PDB file of C-alpha atoms in Angstrom:
ATOM      1  CA  ARG X   1      47.688 195.888  42.255  1.00 50.00           C
ATOM      2  CA  ILE X   2      46.132 192.776  42.341  1.00 57.00           C
ATOM      3  CA  LEU X   3      43.580 191.751  39.756  1.00 57.00           C
ATOM      4  CA  ILE X   4      40.918 188.903  40.180  1.00 58.00           C
ATOM      5  CA  TRP X   5      39.351 187.055  36.970  1.00 54.00           C
ATOM      6  CA  PRO X   6      35.890 186.069  37.345  1.00 56.00           C
ATOM      7  CA  LYS X   7      35.780 181.874  37.940  1.00 57.00           C
ATOM      8  CA  GLU X   8      33.356 181.940  34.649  1.00 57.00           C
ATOM      9  CA  THR X   9      36.671 183.618  32.601  1.00 56.00           C
ATOM     10  CA  VAL X  10      38.090 181.343  30.210  1.00 56.00           C
ATOM     11  CA  GLY X  11      40.874 181.245  27.850  1.00 60.00           C
ATOM     12  CA  PRO X  12      44.097 182.282  26.841  1.00 62.00           C
ATOM     13  CA  ALA X  13      43.994 185.278  29.161  1.00 60.00           C
ATOM     14  CA  ARG X  14      42.871 183.380  32.067  1.00 60.00           C
ATOM     15  CA  ARG X  15      45.861 180.593  31.887  1.00 63.00           C
ATOM     16  CA  SER X  16      48.420 183.792  31.051  1.00 66.00           C
ATOM     17  CA  TRP X  17      47.265 185.164  34.224  1.00 60.00           C
ATOM     18  CA  ASP X  18      47.585 181.419  36.030  1.00 64.00           C
ATOM     19  CA  ARG X  19      50.745 181.242  34.672  1.00 66.00           C
ATOM     20  CA  CYS X  20      52.104 184.350  35.690  1.00 64.00           C
ATOM     21  CA  LEU X  21      50.691 184.256  39.366  1.00 58.00           C
ATOM     22  CA  HIS X  22      51.984 180.740  40.293  1.00 61.00           C
ATOM     23  CA  ARG X  23      55.305 181.978  39.050  1.00 63.00           C
ATOM     24  CA  ARG X  24      55.262 184.869  41.366  1.00 61.00           C
ATOM     25  CA  ILE X  25      54.200 182.946  44.180  1.00 60.00           C
ATOM     26  CA  ARG X  26      56.910 180.497  43.416  1.00 61.00           C
ATOM     27  CA  HIS X  27      59.500 183.386  43.268  1.00 62.00           C
ATOM     28  CA  ASN X  28      58.552 184.613  46.602  1.00 69.00           C
ATOM     29  CA  THR X  29      59.031 181.333  48.237  1.00 74.00           C
ATOM     30  CA  VAL X  30      62.329 181.260  47.083  1.00 73.00           C
ATOM     31  CA  MET X  31      63.024 184.896  48.278  1.00 75.00           C
ATOM     32  CA  ALA X  32      61.573 184.207  51.335  1.00 78.00           C
ATOM     33  CA  LYS X  33      63.977 180.824  51.912  1.00 83.00           C
ATOM     34  CA  ILE X  34      67.169 183.089  51.184  1.00 86.00           C
ATOM     35  CA  LEU X  35      65.844 185.727  53.467  1.00 86.00           C
ATOM     36  CA  LYS X  36      65.114 183.372  56.381  1.00 89.00           C
ATOM     37  CA  TRP X  37      68.582 182.074  55.698  1.00 91.00           C
ATOM     38  CA  VAL X  38      70.375 185.012  55.434  1.00 93.00           C
ATOM     39  CA  LEU X  39      68.329 186.460  58.660  1.00 93.00           C
ATOM     40  CA  VAL X  40      69.577 182.951  60.706  1.00 94.00           C
ATOM     41  CA  ALA X  41      73.053 183.616  59.449  1.00 96.00           C
ATOM     42  CA  ALA X  42      73.309 187.387  60.648  1.00 95.00           C
ATOM     43  CA  LEU X  43      71.322 186.264  63.963  1.00 95.00           C
ATOM     44  CA  ALA X  44      74.232 183.457  64.557  1.00 96.00           C
ATOM     45  CA  ALA X  45      76.890 185.713  63.643  1.00 94.00           C
ATOM     46  CA  GLY X  46      75.706 188.116  66.169  1.00 91.00           C
ATOM     47  CA  LEU X  47      75.470 185.777  68.985  1.00 94.00           C
ATOM     48  CA  LEU X  48      79.250 184.577  68.349  1.00 93.00           C
ATOM     49  CA  LEU X  49      80.147 187.979  68.569  1.00 85.00           C
ATOM     50  CA  ALA X  50      78.340 188.375  71.408  1.00 86.00           C
ATOM     51  CA  GLY X  51      79.859 185.570  73.190  1.00 90.00           C
ATOM     52  CA  VAL X  52      83.298 185.957  72.301  1.00 87.00           C
ATOM     53  CA  ALA X  53      82.729 189.834  73.496  1.00 83.00           C
ATOM     54  CA  LEU X  54      81.424 188.300  76.666  1.00 86.00           C
ATOM     55  CA  VAL X  55      84.333 185.842  77.223  1.00 90.00           C
ATOM     56  CA  LEU X  56      87.013 188.701  76.630  1.00 86.00           C
ATOM     57  CA  GLN X  57      85.662 190.919  78.722  1.00 86.00           C
ATOM     58  CA  GLY X  58      85.847 188.269  81.855  1.00 88.00           C
ATOM     59  CA  TRP X  59      89.587 187.475  80.481  1.00 89.00           C
ATOM     60  CA  VAL X  60      90.591 191.270  80.271  1.00 87.00           C
ATOM     61  CA  GLY X  61      88.702 192.290  83.171  1.00 85.00           C
ATOM     62  CA  SER X  62      90.403 189.364  85.440  1.00 90.00           C
ATOM     63  CA  ASP X  63      92.988 190.706  88.057  1.00 91.00           C
ATOM     64  CA  GLY X  64      96.085 188.418  86.652  1.00 92.00           C
ATOM     65  CA  PHE X  65      95.573 189.971  83.137  1.00 92.00           C
ATOM     66  CA  ARG X  66      95.927 193.304  85.033  1.00 93.00           C
ATOM     67  CA  GLN X  67      98.796 192.232  86.917  1.00 94.00           C
ATOM     68  CA  ARG X  68     100.378 191.061  83.742  1.00 94.00           C
ATOM     69  CA  MET X  69      99.691 194.302  81.898  1.00 93.00           C
ATOM     70  CA  GLU X  70     101.167 196.228  85.238  1.00 94.00           C
ATOM     71  CA  ARG X  71     104.320 194.166  84.814  1.00 94.00           C
ATOM     72  CA  GLU X  72     104.825 194.180  80.875  1.00 93.00           C
ATOM     73  CA  ALA X  73     104.183 198.514  81.359  1.00 92.00           C
ATOM     74  CA  THR X  74     106.765 198.735  84.000  1.00 92.00           C
ATOM     75  CA  ALA X  75     109.341 196.839  82.011  1.00 90.00           C
ATOM     76  CA  VAL X  76     108.876 198.538  78.981  1.00 88.00           C
ATOM     77  CA  LEU X  77     108.803 202.180  80.609  1.00 88.00           C
ATOM     78  CA  GLY X  78     111.113 201.151  83.428  1.00 88.00           C
ATOM     79  CA  LEU X  79     108.930 203.100  85.769  1.00 91.00           C
ATOM     80  CA  PRO X  80     106.274 201.385  88.203  1.00 94.00           C
ATOM     81  CA  VAL X  81     102.880 201.534  86.793  1.00 95.00           C
ATOM     82  CA  GLN X  82      99.620 200.695  88.890  1.00 95.00           C
ATOM     83  CA  LEU X  83      96.535 200.002  86.711  1.00 95.00           C
ATOM     84  CA  GLN X  84      93.171 199.917  88.509  1.00 95.00           C
ATOM     85  CA  GLY X  85      91.530 198.050  85.701  1.00 93.00           C
ATOM     86  CA  ILE X  86      91.043 196.731  81.905  1.00 92.00           C
ATOM     87  CA  GLU X  87      87.976 196.450  80.119  1.00 91.00           C
ATOM     88  CA  VAL X  88      86.697 195.673  76.799  1.00 87.00           C
ATOM     89  CA  ALA X  89      84.129 198.820  76.042  1.00 81.00           C
ATOM     90  CA  LEU X  90      81.566 197.752  73.311  1.00 79.00           C
ATOM     91  CA  TRP X  91      80.108 201.456  73.033  1.00 77.00           C
ATOM     92  CA  PRO X  92      79.896 203.937  71.120  1.00 77.00           C
ATOM     93  CA  LEU X  93      82.411 201.832  69.357  1.00 80.00           C
ATOM     94  CA  PRO X  94      84.678 199.047  70.065  1.00 83.00           C
ATOM     95  CA  ALA X  95      87.650 199.437  72.385  1.00 87.00           C
ATOM     96  CA  VAL X  96      89.820 198.343  74.896  1.00 89.00           C
ATOM     97  CA  ALA X  97      89.899 200.735  78.100  1.00 91.00           C
ATOM     98  CA  LEU X  98      92.525 200.921  80.805  1.00 93.00           C
ATOM     99  CA  ASN X  99      91.133 202.588  84.191  1.00 95.00           C
ATOM    100  CA  GLY X 100      93.404 204.258  86.545  1.00 95.00           C
ATOM    101  CA  ILE X 101      96.450 204.046  85.281  1.00 95.00           C
ATOM    102  CA  ARG X 102      99.449 205.778  87.335  1.00 95.00           C
ATOM    103  CA  VAL X 103     103.128 206.217  86.703  1.00 94.00           C
ATOM    104  CA  GLN X 104     105.244 206.391  89.743  1.00 92.00           C
ATOM    105  CA  THR X 105     107.146 209.192  88.766  1.00 90.00           C
ATOM    106  CA  ARG X 106     107.980 212.655  90.569  1.00 88.00           C
ATOM    107  CA  PRO X 107     104.905 214.213  90.163  1.00 91.00           C
ATOM    108  CA  PRO X 108     103.047 210.928  89.013  1.00 93.00           C
ATOM    109  CA  LEU X 109     101.515 210.738  85.613  1.00 93.00           C
ATOM    110  CA  THR X 110      98.037 210.216  85.794  1.00 94.00           C
ATOM    111  CA  LEU X 111      94.919 208.656  83.617  1.00 94.00           C
ATOM    112  CA  ALA X 112      91.485 208.359  84.491  1.00 96.00           C
ATOM    113  CA  ARG X 113      90.828 206.475  81.475  1.00 94.00           C
ATOM    114  CA  LEU X 114      92.848 205.253  78.133  1.00 93.00           C
ATOM    115  CA  GLU X 115      90.648 204.219  75.482  1.00 92.00           C
ATOM    116  CA  LEU X 116      92.524 202.220  72.289  1.00 91.00           C
ATOM    117  CA  ARG X 117      90.667 201.653  69.453  1.00 91.00           C
ATOM    118  CA  PRO X 118      92.001 199.014  66.698  1.00 90.00           C
ATOM    119  CA  GLY X 119      91.885 200.390  62.862  1.00 89.00           C
ATOM    120  CA  TRP X 120      89.987 197.359  61.202  1.00 85.00           C
ATOM    121  CA  LEU X 121      91.521 197.528  57.779  1.00 89.00           C
ATOM    122  CA  ALA X 122      94.591 196.847  59.474  1.00 88.00           C
ATOM    123  CA  LEU X 123      93.245 194.609  62.158  1.00 83.00           C
ATOM    124  CA  LEU X 124      91.951 192.312  59.279  1.00 87.00           C
ATOM    125  CA  ARG X 125      95.184 192.195  57.421  1.00 90.00           C
ATOM    126  CA  GLY X 126      96.673 190.626  60.533  1.00 88.00           C
ATOM    127  CA  ARG X 127      98.492 194.137  61.998  1.00 89.00           C
ATOM    128  CA  LEU X 128      97.278 195.584  64.996  1.00 85.00           C
ATOM    129  CA  GLU X 129      97.346 199.572  64.605  1.00 90.00           C
ATOM    130  CA  ILE X 130      95.606 202.249  66.599  1.00 90.00           C
ATOM    131  CA  ALA X 131      93.173 204.103  64.868  1.00 91.00           C
ATOM    132  CA  THR X 132      91.810 205.981  68.101  1.00 91.00           C
ATOM    133  CA  LEU X 133      93.383 206.717  71.313  1.00 91.00           C
ATOM    134  CA  VAL X 134      91.574 208.710  73.685  1.00 91.00           C
ATOM    135  CA  LEU X 135      92.547 210.348  77.092  1.00 92.00           C
ATOM    136  CA  ARG X 136      90.366 211.079  80.046  1.00 93.00           C
ATOM    137  CA  ASP X 137      91.426 213.281  83.004  1.00 94.00           C
ATOM    138  CA  ALA X 138      94.760 213.306  82.050  1.00 93.00           C
ATOM    139  CA  VAL X 139      97.238 214.588  84.462  1.00 93.00           C
ATOM    140  CA  LEU X 140     100.801 214.667  82.681  1.00 91.00           C
ATOM    141  CA  PRO X 141     103.039 217.304  84.046  1.00 93.00           C
ATOM    142  CA  GLN X 142     106.001 218.037  82.145  1.00 93.00           C
ATOM    143  CA  GLN X 143     109.024 216.682  85.005  1.00 92.00           C
ATOM    144  CA  ALA X 144     106.693 213.450  84.521  1.00 90.00           C
ATOM    145  CA  ILE X 145     107.209 213.394  81.054  1.00 90.00           C
ATOM    146  CA  ASP X 146     111.076 214.163  81.080  1.00 91.00           C
ATOM    147  CA  VAL X 147     111.587 211.506  83.221  1.00 90.00           C
ATOM    148  CA  MET X 148     109.822 208.902  81.447  1.00 89.00           C
ATOM    149  CA  LEU X 149     111.601 209.546  78.193  1.00 90.00           C
ATOM    150  CA  LEU X 150     114.757 209.693  80.164  1.00 90.00           C
ATOM    151  CA  SER X 151     113.976 206.219  80.961  1.00 88.00           C
ATOM    152  CA  LEU X 152     113.090 204.997  77.960  1.00 87.00           C
ATOM    153  CA  GLN X 153     116.239 206.718  76.321  1.00 88.00           C
ATOM    154  CA  LYS X 154     118.858 204.890  78.830  1.00 87.00           C
ATOM    155  CA  ARG X 155     116.760 201.122  78.560  1.00 82.00           C
ATOM    156  CA  LYS X 156     117.236 201.942  74.761  1.00 82.00           C
ATOM    157  CA  GLN X 157     120.951 202.618  75.124  1.00 82.00           C
ATOM    158  CA  SER X 158     121.220 199.352  77.386  1.00 79.00           C
ATOM    159  CA  ALA X 159     119.089 196.745  75.566  1.00 63.00           C
ATOM    160  CA  PRO X 160     119.232 195.485  72.304  1.00 59.00           C
ATOM    161  CA  THR X 161     116.090 196.764  69.858  1.00 53.00           C
ATOM    162  CA  GLY X 162     113.238 194.641  69.743  1.00 52.00           C
ATOM    163  CA  PRO X 163     109.769 195.112  69.806  1.00 53.00           C
ATOM    164  CA  GLY X 164     108.174 197.695  72.010  1.00 51.00           C
ATOM    165  CA  LEU X 165     109.010 201.511  72.439  1.00 48.00           C
ATOM    166  CA  GLU X 166     111.719 203.157  70.389  1.00 51.00           C
ATOM    167  CA  VAL X 167     112.988 206.677  71.263  1.00 48.00           C
ATOM    168  CA  LYS X 168     115.096 208.575  68.735  1.00 51.00           C
ATOM    169  CA  LYS X 169     116.503 212.120  68.426  1.00 51.00           C
ATOM    170  CA  VAL X 170     114.583 214.377  67.337  1.00 48.00           C
ATOM    171  CA  PRO X 171     116.559 215.973  64.240  1.00 53.00           C
ATOM    172  CA  GLY X 172     116.878 219.621  64.665  1.00 48.00           C
ATOM    173  CA  SER X 173     116.298 219.916  68.185  1.00 44.00           C
ATOM    174  CA  GLU X 174     120.491 219.854  69.185  1.00 47.00           C
ATOM    175  CA  ALA X 175     120.115 222.838  71.978  1.00 45.00           C
ATOM    176  CA  GLY X 176     118.283 221.069  74.954  1.00 44.00           C
ATOM    177  CA  GLY X 177     118.351 218.114  77.014  1.00 43.00           C
ATOM    178  CA  ASP X 178     116.022 215.938  77.412  1.00 42.00           C
ATOM    179  CA  ALA X 179     113.914 217.196  75.023  1.00 41.00           C
ATOM    180  CA  GLU X 180     116.139 215.965  72.016  1.00 40.00           C
ATOM    181  CA  VAL X 181     114.204 212.378  72.539  1.00 42.00           C
ATOM    182  CA  ALA X 182     111.085 211.395  71.366  1.00 42.00           C
ATOM    183  CA  VAL X 183     108.705 208.294  71.461  1.00 45.00           C
ATOM    184  CA  THR X 184     108.745 206.856  67.556  1.00 45.00           C
ATOM    185  CA  ASP X 185     106.867 203.237  67.476  1.00 47.00           C
ATOM    186  CA  TRP X 186     105.046 201.834  70.640  1.00 46.00           C
ATOM    187  CA  LEU X 187     103.355 199.004  69.185  1.00 43.00           C
ATOM    188  CA  PRO X 188     105.498 195.607  67.799  1.00 40.00           C
TER     189      PRO X 188
END
């Protein structure tokens, strides 16, 4: 609500109103400057994040990176792995997506898409932690899983422990041969 004093009004009421109005205008300009700087900072941060996402998408989507990931997965699993592509998905939540995964077992283990979404709090603390794992159109035959776990078990017995997949015996499952192993840690 705005009160306008007539020009001919003089006296303490008019001077008090003028001082109050002057303080409000001065206060609003300070707030406007602060708001302007906050908006400029938010815009700069948004542009920086968009640039980082664009560069990351170009790097992760390259054939060289895809081939390196195939080699690393093959080395870890001990079985040939093929990837059709890797991308950084930003919508609906930021994730790294692996497309067209095929593990060469008999029968083959295939995934149309695997999305890995990080735990943001752990990432800010400097640790990589997967918060969400989404599998799309997965064909996971039991024989393929058994072959993969057996390969992991053989690799663990023949190699010293280090970062990567760790396989251990599940307590209380003494009866079944290949069913005694379980993947416990798969991130460094």
